[in-house]
Amino acid sequence: MNDRLLIGTATAAYQVEGAGGGRAPSIWDTFAARPGAILDGSDGSVACDSYHRLDEDLDLLAGLGVDAYRFSLSWPRVQPTGRGSADPAGLDYYSRLVDGLLDRGIAPMPTLYHWDLPQPLQDAGGWPVRDTALRFADYAQAAHSALGDRVTRWATLNEPWCAAFLGHGSGVHAPGIRDATAAFRAAHHLLLAHALGARAMPGADTGVVCNLYPVLPESPEFAAAARTVDEIQNGLWLDALFAGRYPEAVPRDDAHAADLPLIRGSAAWLGVNYYTPLRVGPALPDGRSVPDQRAYPGAGDFGLHPRGPLTTMAWEVDATGLEQVLLRVAAIAPDVPLYVTENGAAYPDARRLPDGSVDDQDRIAYLRSHLAAAERARAAGAPVRGYLVWSLLDNFEWAYGYTQTFGIVEVDPATRDRRPKASYRWLAAEIAARR
Ligand code: FCB
């Protein structure tokens, strides 16, 4: 507890790697090919080309002096069809990544699933079917047996709320389904996958990463809607993982209830991704809000009302929200170590220094204030162990394509050349000062 906070950066396979090395297709390749699915019509086929630029990325991390690097394994790179034996060439890429990190004194923090389900598993029903959770456990075992000699801390899933409710409720993420029943089934099978995956990796320190938000009603009239939003966004995951139950907003299902004892206590640590609070108020005049109400089945008609200052994602900037979500988890699960596994901001990056690099003072201010919020939560007793910036690189921002830049390193869209921003130098100095 007295140890200093571990500081790092994060990325995810589909967002940075590209399809180099013959990566098999995932649901994000299929989804991105759908006309209109991605704001700028782009996809992750090249992304930052990190598959071919591994050494450059490793050197950028070394230059920062980070303690840890959070990345994800592409399931279809490791197991092209989602079943059967692992592809040694796919595993070799991650083996080189892990070795490169360890050589530089950086702790690898892999996530097994950051949304890129092998397409053949989607064709067999995807997350709404139970078998996908069993397939995930096999994949977890294969990854752990290849890398477990060098990697101790693993995350099973990234943001299962997004995979379930953006993927199957509002349909703005792959696989682009709009069906509340499918979304709740997916949510349960994701949690089951996490629990079975953790069990398939004996000796590992295995956690799961959730995106948590303070949910605030704009007026008493919206208290009920806000409660439902909170239950689906936060409570569903926290209650299942730490109390072995589902909140009221989750439809009853006996088969699901029978799995809850297995899910309870299955996270040795919790990753908290935090960006913004959610303000629940009147439905918006144009009927639009991001995420929209279909991502919260049962919450009724409402809209989200971020208050300025906003990032280019139109996300409200409020560092106190990070402190609140960390303290909330600490109150429920006081002994579970917490890592802020993602925090960061997309900004226009329009200003440049004389040397040509991006002068992102807004991003520096965002990161600084949120790091301070994590420290406050820690000082108040929350077992916060780490803070990881999203993201090392400007990358493929899902449905927003390349229109949103979260990186502390700029990536030239044409050449993929990397150039550190002012925030990169700020983080390096912050890390050095803390040592
Ligand atoms: C999170 C995702 C991550 C990134 C950030 C901005 O929801 O986990 O991949 O897109 O948002």
Coordinates of C-alpha atoms and ligand atoms in Angstrom, one line a residue:
M1 CA 0.0 0.0 0.0
N2 CA 2.9 2.3 0.6
D3 CA 4.5 1.5 -2.7
R4 CA 4.3 4.2 -5.3
L5 CA 1.6 4.0 -7.9
L6 CA 2.6 2.0 -10.9
I7 CA 2.4 4.2 -14.0
G8 CA 1.9 3.0 -17.6
T9 CA 0.1 3.4 -20.9
A10 CA -2.4 1.2 -22.7
T11 CA -3.4 0.1 -26.2
A12 CA -5.5 -2.7 -27.7
A13 CA -4.8 -5.1 -30.5
Y14 CA -7.4 -4.1 -33.0
Q15 CA -6.7 -0.4 -32.5
V16 CA -3.0 -0.5 -33.1
E17 CA -1.7 -3.8 -34.6
G18 CA -3.1 -3.9 -38.1
A19 CA -3.7 -7.3 -39.8
G20 CA 0.0 -7.9 -40.5
G21 CA 1.3 -11.4 -40.0
G22 CA -1.9 -12.8 -41.5
R23 CA -4.2 -12.2 -38.6
A24 CA -7.6 -13.9 -39.1
P25 CA -10.7 -11.8 -39.2
S26 CA -12.6 -10.7 -36.1
I27 CA -16.1 -9.2 -35.7
W28 CA -14.5 -5.8 -36.0
D29 CA -13.2 -6.5 -39.5
T30 CA -16.7 -7.5 -40.5
F31 CA -18.4 -4.6 -38.7
A32 CA -16.0 -2.0 -40.1
A33 CA -16.8 -3.2 -43.6
R34 CA -20.5 -2.3 -43.1
P35 CA -21.3 0.9 -44.9
G36 CA -21.8 3.7 -42.3
A37 CA -20.6 1.7 -39.3
I38 CA -17.4 3.7 -38.9
L39 CA -17.6 7.5 -39.0
D40 CA -14.7 8.0 -41.5
G41 CA -15.2 4.7 -43.3
S42 CA -11.9 3.4 -42.0
D43 CA -11.0 0.1 -40.3
G44 CA -8.2 -1.5 -38.4
S45 CA -6.5 -3.3 -41.2
V46 CA -3.3 -1.2 -40.9
A47 CA -4.1 0.9 -37.8
C48 CA -0.7 1.9 -36.3
D49 CA 0.9 -1.1 -37.9
S50 CA 2.3 -2.0 -34.5
Y51 CA 2.6 -5.6 -35.8
H52 CA 5.5 -4.4 -38.0
R53 CA 6.7 -1.6 -35.7
L54 CA 7.1 -3.5 -32.5
D55 CA 10.6 -2.2 -31.7
E56 CA 9.6 1.4 -32.2
D57 CA 6.7 1.1 -29.8
L58 CA 8.9 -0.6 -27.3
D59 CA 11.5 2.2 -27.5
L60 CA 8.7 4.8 -27.1
L61 CA 7.7 3.0 -23.9
A62 CA 11.3 2.8 -22.7
G63 CA 11.7 6.5 -23.4
L64 CA 8.7 7.2 -21.1
G65 CA 10.1 5.1 -18.3
V66 CA 6.8 3.4 -17.7
D67 CA 6.4 0.7 -15.1
A68 CA 3.8 -1.2 -17.1
Y69 CA 2.3 -1.6 -20.5
R70 CA -1.2 -2.7 -21.0
F71 CA -1.9 -4.3 -24.4
S72 CA -4.3 -6.9 -25.7
L73 CA -3.9 -10.1 -27.5
S74 CA -5.9 -10.5 -30.7
W75 CA -7.9 -13.7 -30.2
P76 CA -8.0 -14.4 -33.9
R77 CA -4.2 -13.9 -34.2
V78 CA -3.7 -16.6 -31.5
Q79 CA -6.5 -18.9 -32.5
P80 CA -7.7 -18.0 -36.0
T81 CA -11.1 -19.7 -35.8
G82 CA -11.6 -19.3 -32.0
R83 CA -11.1 -23.0 -31.4
G84 CA -8.5 -25.7 -31.6
S85 CA -4.8 -25.3 -31.4
A86 CA -3.1 -22.0 -31.2
D87 CA -1.1 -20.5 -34.1
P88 CA 2.5 -20.5 -33.1
A89 CA 3.2 -17.5 -35.3
G90 CA 0.5 -15.5 -33.6
L91 CA 1.8 -16.4 -30.2
D92 CA 5.3 -15.5 -31.2
Y93 CA 4.4 -11.9 -31.8
Y94 CA 3.2 -11.6 -28.2
S95 CA 6.2 -13.5 -27.0
R96 CA 8.5 -11.0 -28.6
L97 CA 6.4 -8.1 -27.2
V98 CA 6.6 -9.6 -23.7
D99 CA 10.3 -10.2 -24.0
G100 CA 10.9 -6.7 -25.4
L101 CA 9.0 -5.2 -22.4
L102 CA 10.9 -7.3 -19.8
D103 CA 14.2 -6.4 -21.4
R104 CA 13.3 -2.8 -20.8
G105 CA 12.2 -3.3 -17.3
I106 CA 8.5 -2.9 -18.1
A107 CA 5.8 -5.1 -16.7
P108 CA 3.5 -6.6 -19.4
M109 CA -0.2 -6.4 -18.5
P110 CA -2.0 -8.2 -21.3
T111 CA -5.8 -8.2 -21.8
L112 CA -7.1 -11.3 -23.4
Y113 CA -10.3 -9.8 -25.0
H114 CA -10.5 -6.3 -26.1
W115 CA -13.6 -6.8 -28.4
D116 CA -12.1 -8.7 -31.4
L117 CA -14.0 -12.0 -31.3
P118 CA -12.9 -14.4 -34.0
Q119 CA -15.6 -14.2 -36.8
P120 CA -16.3 -17.9 -36.8
L121 CA -17.4 -17.7 -33.2
Q122 CA -19.8 -14.9 -34.1
D123 CA -21.1 -17.1 -36.9
A124 CA -21.8 -19.7 -34.3
G125 CA -23.8 -17.2 -32.2
G126 CA -21.2 -15.0 -30.5
W127 CA -21.5 -13.8 -26.9
P128 CA -25.3 -14.4 -26.6
V129 CA -24.5 -18.2 -26.7
R130 CA -22.9 -19.9 -23.7
D131 CA -20.4 -21.9 -25.8
T132 CA -18.4 -18.7 -26.5
A133 CA -17.5 -18.5 -22.8
L134 CA -16.2 -22.1 -23.0
R135 CA -14.2 -21.2 -26.1
F136 CA -12.7 -18.2 -24.2
A137 CA -11.5 -20.4 -21.4
D138 CA -9.6 -22.6 -23.9
Y139 CA -8.1 -19.5 -25.5
A140 CA -7.1 -18.2 -22.0
Q141 CA -5.4 -21.5 -21.3
A142 CA -3.5 -21.4 -24.6
A143 CA -2.3 -17.8 -24.0
H144 CA -1.3 -18.5 -20.4
S145 CA 0.6 -21.7 -21.3
A146 CA 2.6 -19.7 -23.9
L147 CA 3.3 -16.6 -21.9
G148 CA 2.6 -17.4 -18.2
D149 CA 6.2 -18.1 -17.5
R150 CA 6.9 -14.3 -18.1
V151 CA 3.5 -12.7 -17.4
T152 CA 1.9 -12.7 -14.0
R153 CA -0.8 -10.1 -14.2
W154 CA -3.6 -10.7 -16.7
A155 CA -6.9 -9.1 -17.5
T156 CA -9.5 -11.3 -19.0
L157 CA -11.9 -8.8 -20.6
N158 CA -11.9 -5.1 -21.4
E159 CA -15.2 -3.3 -20.7
P160 CA -17.7 -6.1 -21.0
W161 CA -20.5 -3.4 -20.9
C162 CA -19.4 -2.1 -24.3
A163 CA -19.1 -5.6 -25.8
A164 CA -22.6 -6.5 -24.5
F165 CA -24.6 -3.3 -24.7
L166 CA -22.9 -1.3 -27.4
G167 CA -22.4 -4.5 -29.4
H168 CA -25.9 -5.9 -28.9
G169 CA -28.1 -3.1 -27.5
S170 CA -27.4 0.0 -29.4
G171 CA -25.5 -1.8 -32.1
V172 CA -22.9 0.9 -32.6
H173 CA -20.1 -1.6 -31.9
A174 CA -19.4 -5.0 -33.5
P175 CA -21.3 -7.2 -34.0
G176 CA -23.9 -4.4 -34.6
I177 CA -26.9 -6.2 -33.1
R178 CA -29.9 -4.3 -31.6
D179 CA -31.7 -6.7 -29.3
A180 CA -31.9 -6.2 -25.6
T181 CA -32.3 -9.9 -24.8
A182 CA -29.1 -10.7 -26.8
A183 CA -27.3 -7.9 -24.9
F184 CA -28.2 -9.3 -21.4
R185 CA -27.2 -12.8 -22.6
A186 CA -23.9 -11.5 -23.9
A187 CA -23.3 -9.7 -20.6
H188 CA -23.8 -12.9 -18.6
H189 CA -21.6 -15.0 -20.9
L190 CA -18.9 -12.4 -20.8
L191 CA -18.8 -12.6 -17.0
L192 CA -18.9 -16.4 -17.2
A193 CA -16.0 -16.2 -19.7
H194 CA -14.1 -14.1 -17.3
A195 CA -14.6 -16.6 -14.5
L196 CA -13.9 -19.6 -16.5
G197 CA -10.9 -17.9 -18.1
A198 CA -9.5 -17.0 -14.7
R199 CA -9.9 -20.6 -13.6
A200 CA -8.0 -21.8 -16.7
M201 CA -4.9 -19.8 -15.8
P202 CA -3.7 -21.3 -12.5
G203 CA -1.2 -19.2 -10.6
A204 CA -1.9 -16.0 -12.6
D205 CA -3.0 -12.8 -11.0
T206 CA -6.2 -12.4 -13.0
G207 CA -8.5 -9.4 -13.1
V208 CA -11.1 -7.9 -15.3
V209 CA -11.5 -4.3 -16.6
C210 CA -14.8 -2.4 -16.4
N211 CA -15.7 1.1 -17.5
L212 CA -17.3 2.8 -14.6
Y213 CA -19.0 6.2 -14.4
P214 CA -20.8 8.3 -11.8
V215 CA -24.4 8.4 -13.0
L216 CA -26.1 11.6 -12.1
P217 CA -29.8 12.4 -12.6
E218 CA -30.4 15.9 -14.0
S219 CA -33.5 16.3 -11.9
P220 CA -35.6 14.1 -9.5
E221 CA -37.8 13.1 -12.4
F222 CA -34.8 11.2 -13.9
A223 CA -33.9 9.4 -10.7
A224 CA -35.4 6.1 -11.9
A225 CA -33.8 6.3 -15.3
A226 CA -30.5 7.1 -13.7
R227 CA -30.8 4.1 -11.4
T228 CA -31.3 1.8 -14.3
V229 CA -28.4 3.3 -16.2
D230 CA -26.2 2.9 -13.1
E231 CA -27.3 -0.7 -12.7
I232 CA -26.5 -1.6 -16.2
Q233 CA -23.3 0.5 -16.5
N234 CA -21.8 -0.2 -13.1
G235 CA -23.9 -2.4 -10.8
L236 CA -24.3 -5.4 -13.1
W237 CA -20.6 -6.0 -13.1
L238 CA -19.8 -5.0 -9.6
D239 CA -22.7 -6.9 -8.0
A240 CA -22.0 -10.1 -10.0
L241 CA -18.2 -10.0 -9.4
F242 CA -18.3 -9.0 -5.7
A243 CA -21.7 -10.0 -4.4
G244 CA -22.7 -12.9 -6.7
R245 CA -26.0 -11.3 -7.7
Y246 CA -27.5 -9.2 -10.4
P247 CA -29.3 -5.8 -9.8
E248 CA -33.0 -5.4 -10.6
A249 CA -32.5 -4.0 -14.1
V250 CA -31.2 -7.4 -15.2
P251 CA -34.0 -9.8 -16.3
R252 CA -34.2 -12.9 -14.2
D253 CA -32.8 -16.1 -15.7
D254 CA -32.3 -19.2 -13.7
A255 CA -29.5 -20.6 -15.8
H256 CA -27.6 -17.4 -15.3
A257 CA -28.3 -17.3 -11.6
A258 CA -26.7 -20.7 -11.3
D259 CA -23.4 -19.3 -12.6
L260 CA -23.2 -16.5 -10.1
P261 CA -21.4 -18.4 -7.4
L262 CA -18.6 -19.1 -9.9
I263 CA -18.5 -15.4 -11.0
R264 CA -18.4 -14.1 -7.4
G265 CA -14.9 -13.6 -6.2
S266 CA -13.4 -14.5 -9.6
A267 CA -11.5 -11.2 -10.0
A268 CA -8.2 -11.0 -8.1
W269 CA -8.1 -7.3 -9.1
L270 CA -10.3 -4.8 -10.9
G271 CA -9.3 -2.6 -13.7
V272 CA -11.2 0.7 -13.8
N273 CA -11.4 2.6 -17.0
Y274 CA -12.7 6.1 -16.4
Y275 CA -13.3 9.0 -18.7
T276 CA -16.4 10.9 -17.7
P277 CA -19.5 11.1 -15.6
L278 CA -23.0 10.4 -17.2
R279 CA -25.8 13.0 -16.6
V280 CA -29.2 11.5 -17.2
G281 CA -31.9 13.9 -18.2
P282 CA -34.6 14.6 -20.9
A283 CA -34.5 12.9 -24.2
L284 CA -32.6 15.1 -26.6
P285 CA -34.6 17.0 -29.2
D286 CA -33.0 15.1 -32.1
G287 CA -33.5 11.9 -30.2
R288 CA -29.7 11.3 -30.1
S289 CA -27.3 10.8 -27.3
V290 CA -24.1 8.9 -27.2
P291 CA -24.3 6.2 -25.9
D292 CA -28.0 6.1 -26.7
Q293 CA -30.8 4.7 -24.5
R294 CA -30.8 1.3 -26.3
A295 CA -27.5 0.7 -24.5
Y296 CA -29.5 0.8 -21.3
P297 CA -32.5 -1.5 -21.8
G298 CA -35.3 -0.7 -19.5
A299 CA -34.2 2.9 -18.6
G300 CA -36.9 4.4 -20.8
D301 CA -36.7 7.7 -22.6
F302 CA -33.7 9.8 -21.6
G303 CA -30.8 11.6 -23.0
L304 CA -27.2 12.2 -21.7
H305 CA -26.3 15.8 -20.9
P306 CA -22.5 16.4 -20.7
R307 CA -21.5 19.8 -19.3
G308 CA -18.5 21.6 -20.6
P309 CA -15.6 21.6 -20.9
L310 CA -15.9 18.7 -23.3
T311 CA -13.3 16.6 -25.1
T312 CA -13.7 16.0 -28.9
M313 CA -15.6 12.8 -27.9
A314 CA -18.1 15.3 -26.3
W315 CA -17.2 13.7 -23.0
E316 CA -17.4 15.9 -19.9
V317 CA -14.2 16.5 -18.1
D318 CA -14.5 15.8 -14.4
A319 CA -11.6 14.3 -12.5
T320 CA -13.6 14.0 -9.3
G321 CA -15.6 11.3 -11.0
L322 CA -12.5 9.1 -11.0
E323 CA -12.1 9.5 -7.3
Q324 CA -15.8 8.6 -6.8
V325 CA -15.8 5.4 -8.8
L326 CA -12.6 4.2 -7.1
L327 CA -14.0 4.9 -3.7
R328 CA -17.3 3.2 -4.7
V329 CA -15.4 0.0 -5.6
A330 CA -13.2 0.2 -2.5
A331 CA -16.4 0.4 -0.4
I332 CA -17.8 -2.8 -1.9
A333 CA -14.6 -4.8 -2.2
P334 CA -12.0 -3.2 0.2
D335 CA -9.4 -5.9 -0.4
V336 CA -9.4 -6.0 -4.2
P337 CA -6.5 -4.1 -5.7
L338 CA -7.6 -1.5 -8.2
Y339 CA -5.8 -0.3 -11.3
V340 CA -6.9 2.6 -13.4
T341 CA -6.4 0.7 -16.5
E342 CA -7.5 3.5 -18.9
N343 CA -7.8 7.2 -18.5
G344 CA -7.2 9.9 -21.2
A345 CA -8.8 12.3 -23.5
A346 CA -9.2 13.1 -27.2
Y347 CA -8.4 16.7 -28.1
P348 CA -8.0 18.5 -31.5
D349 CA -4.1 18.5 -31.2
A350 CA -4.1 21.6 -33.4
R351 CA -1.3 23.5 -31.7
R352 CA 2.4 22.7 -32.5
L353 CA 5.7 23.6 -30.9
P354 CA 8.5 25.1 -33.0
D355 CA 9.9 21.6 -33.4
G356 CA 6.7 20.5 -35.0
S357 CA 5.4 18.3 -32.2
V358 CA 1.8 18.6 -30.9
D359 CA 1.5 20.9 -27.9
D360 CA -1.4 19.3 -26.1
Q361 CA -1.6 21.3 -22.9
D362 CA -5.3 20.3 -22.7
R363 CA -4.4 16.6 -22.5
I364 CA -1.7 17.3 -20.0
A365 CA -4.2 19.1 -17.8
Y366 CA -6.6 16.3 -18.1
L367 CA -4.1 13.6 -17.2
R368 CA -2.6 15.6 -14.4
S369 CA -5.9 16.2 -12.7
H370 CA -7.0 12.6 -13.1
L371 CA -3.7 11.3 -11.8
A372 CA -4.2 13.5 -8.8
A373 CA -7.8 12.2 -8.3
A374 CA -6.4 8.6 -8.3
E375 CA -3.9 9.7 -5.7
R376 CA -6.7 11.2 -3.6
A377 CA -8.7 8.0 -3.7
R378 CA -5.6 6.2 -2.6
A379 CA -5.0 8.6 0.2
A380 CA -8.6 8.0 1.3
G381 CA -7.9 4.3 1.6
A382 CA -8.8 2.8 -1.8
P383 CA -6.3 0.2 -2.8
V384 CA -5.3 1.9 -6.0
R385 CA -2.1 0.3 -7.4
G386 CA -1.7 1.8 -10.8
Y387 CA -2.6 4.4 -13.4
L388 CA -2.4 3.7 -17.1
V389 CA -2.9 6.4 -19.8
W390 CA -5.1 5.7 -22.7
S391 CA -3.3 5.8 -25.0
L392 CA 0.3 5.4 -26.0
L393 CA -0.6 6.1 -29.7
D394 CA -3.3 7.8 -31.7
N395 CA -5.2 4.8 -33.0
F396 CA -8.4 3.4 -34.4
E397 CA -11.1 4.7 -32.1
W398 CA -13.8 2.1 -32.9
A399 CA -16.9 3.6 -34.5
Y400 CA -15.1 7.0 -34.7
G401 CA -12.4 5.6 -36.9
Y402 CA -9.3 7.8 -36.9
T403 CA -11.3 11.0 -36.1
Q404 CA -10.4 10.9 -32.4
T405 CA -6.9 11.2 -31.1
F406 CA -6.2 9.9 -27.6
G407 CA -2.4 9.3 -28.0
I408 CA 0.5 10.9 -26.2
V409 CA 2.3 10.0 -29.4
E410 CA 1.0 11.3 -32.7
V411 CA 0.8 8.7 -35.5
D412 CA 0.9 10.1 -39.0
P413 CA -2.2 8.8 -40.8
A414 CA -0.3 8.3 -44.1
T415 CA 3.1 7.1 -43.0
R416 CA 2.3 5.7 -39.5
D417 CA 5.4 7.5 -38.3
R418 CA 5.3 8.2 -34.6
R419 CA 6.1 11.6 -33.0
P420 CA 5.8 12.2 -29.2
K421 CA 3.5 15.0 -28.2
A422 CA 4.1 17.4 -25.3
S423 CA 2.0 15.1 -23.1
Y424 CA 4.5 12.3 -23.7
R425 CA 7.3 14.5 -22.4
W426 CA 5.1 15.5 -19.5
L427 CA 4.4 11.9 -18.5
A428 CA 8.1 11.0 -18.8
A429 CA 9.0 13.8 -16.5
E430 CA 6.2 12.9 -14.1
I431 CA 7.4 9.3 -13.9
A432 CA 11.0 10.4 -13.4
A433 CA 10.0 12.8 -10.6
R434 CA 8.1 10.1 -8.8
R435 CA 11.1 7.8 -8.7
Ligands
FCB1 C1 -12.5 2.7 -24.0 C2 -11.9 1.5 -24.8 C3 -10.6 1.9 -25.5 C4 -10.6 3.2 -26.1 C5 -11.1 4.3 -25.1 C6 -11.1 5.7 -25.6 O1 -13.9 2.5 -24.0 O2 -11.6 0.5 -23.9 O3 -10.3 0.8 -26.4 O4 -11.3 3.2 -27.3 O5 -12.4 3.9 -24.6

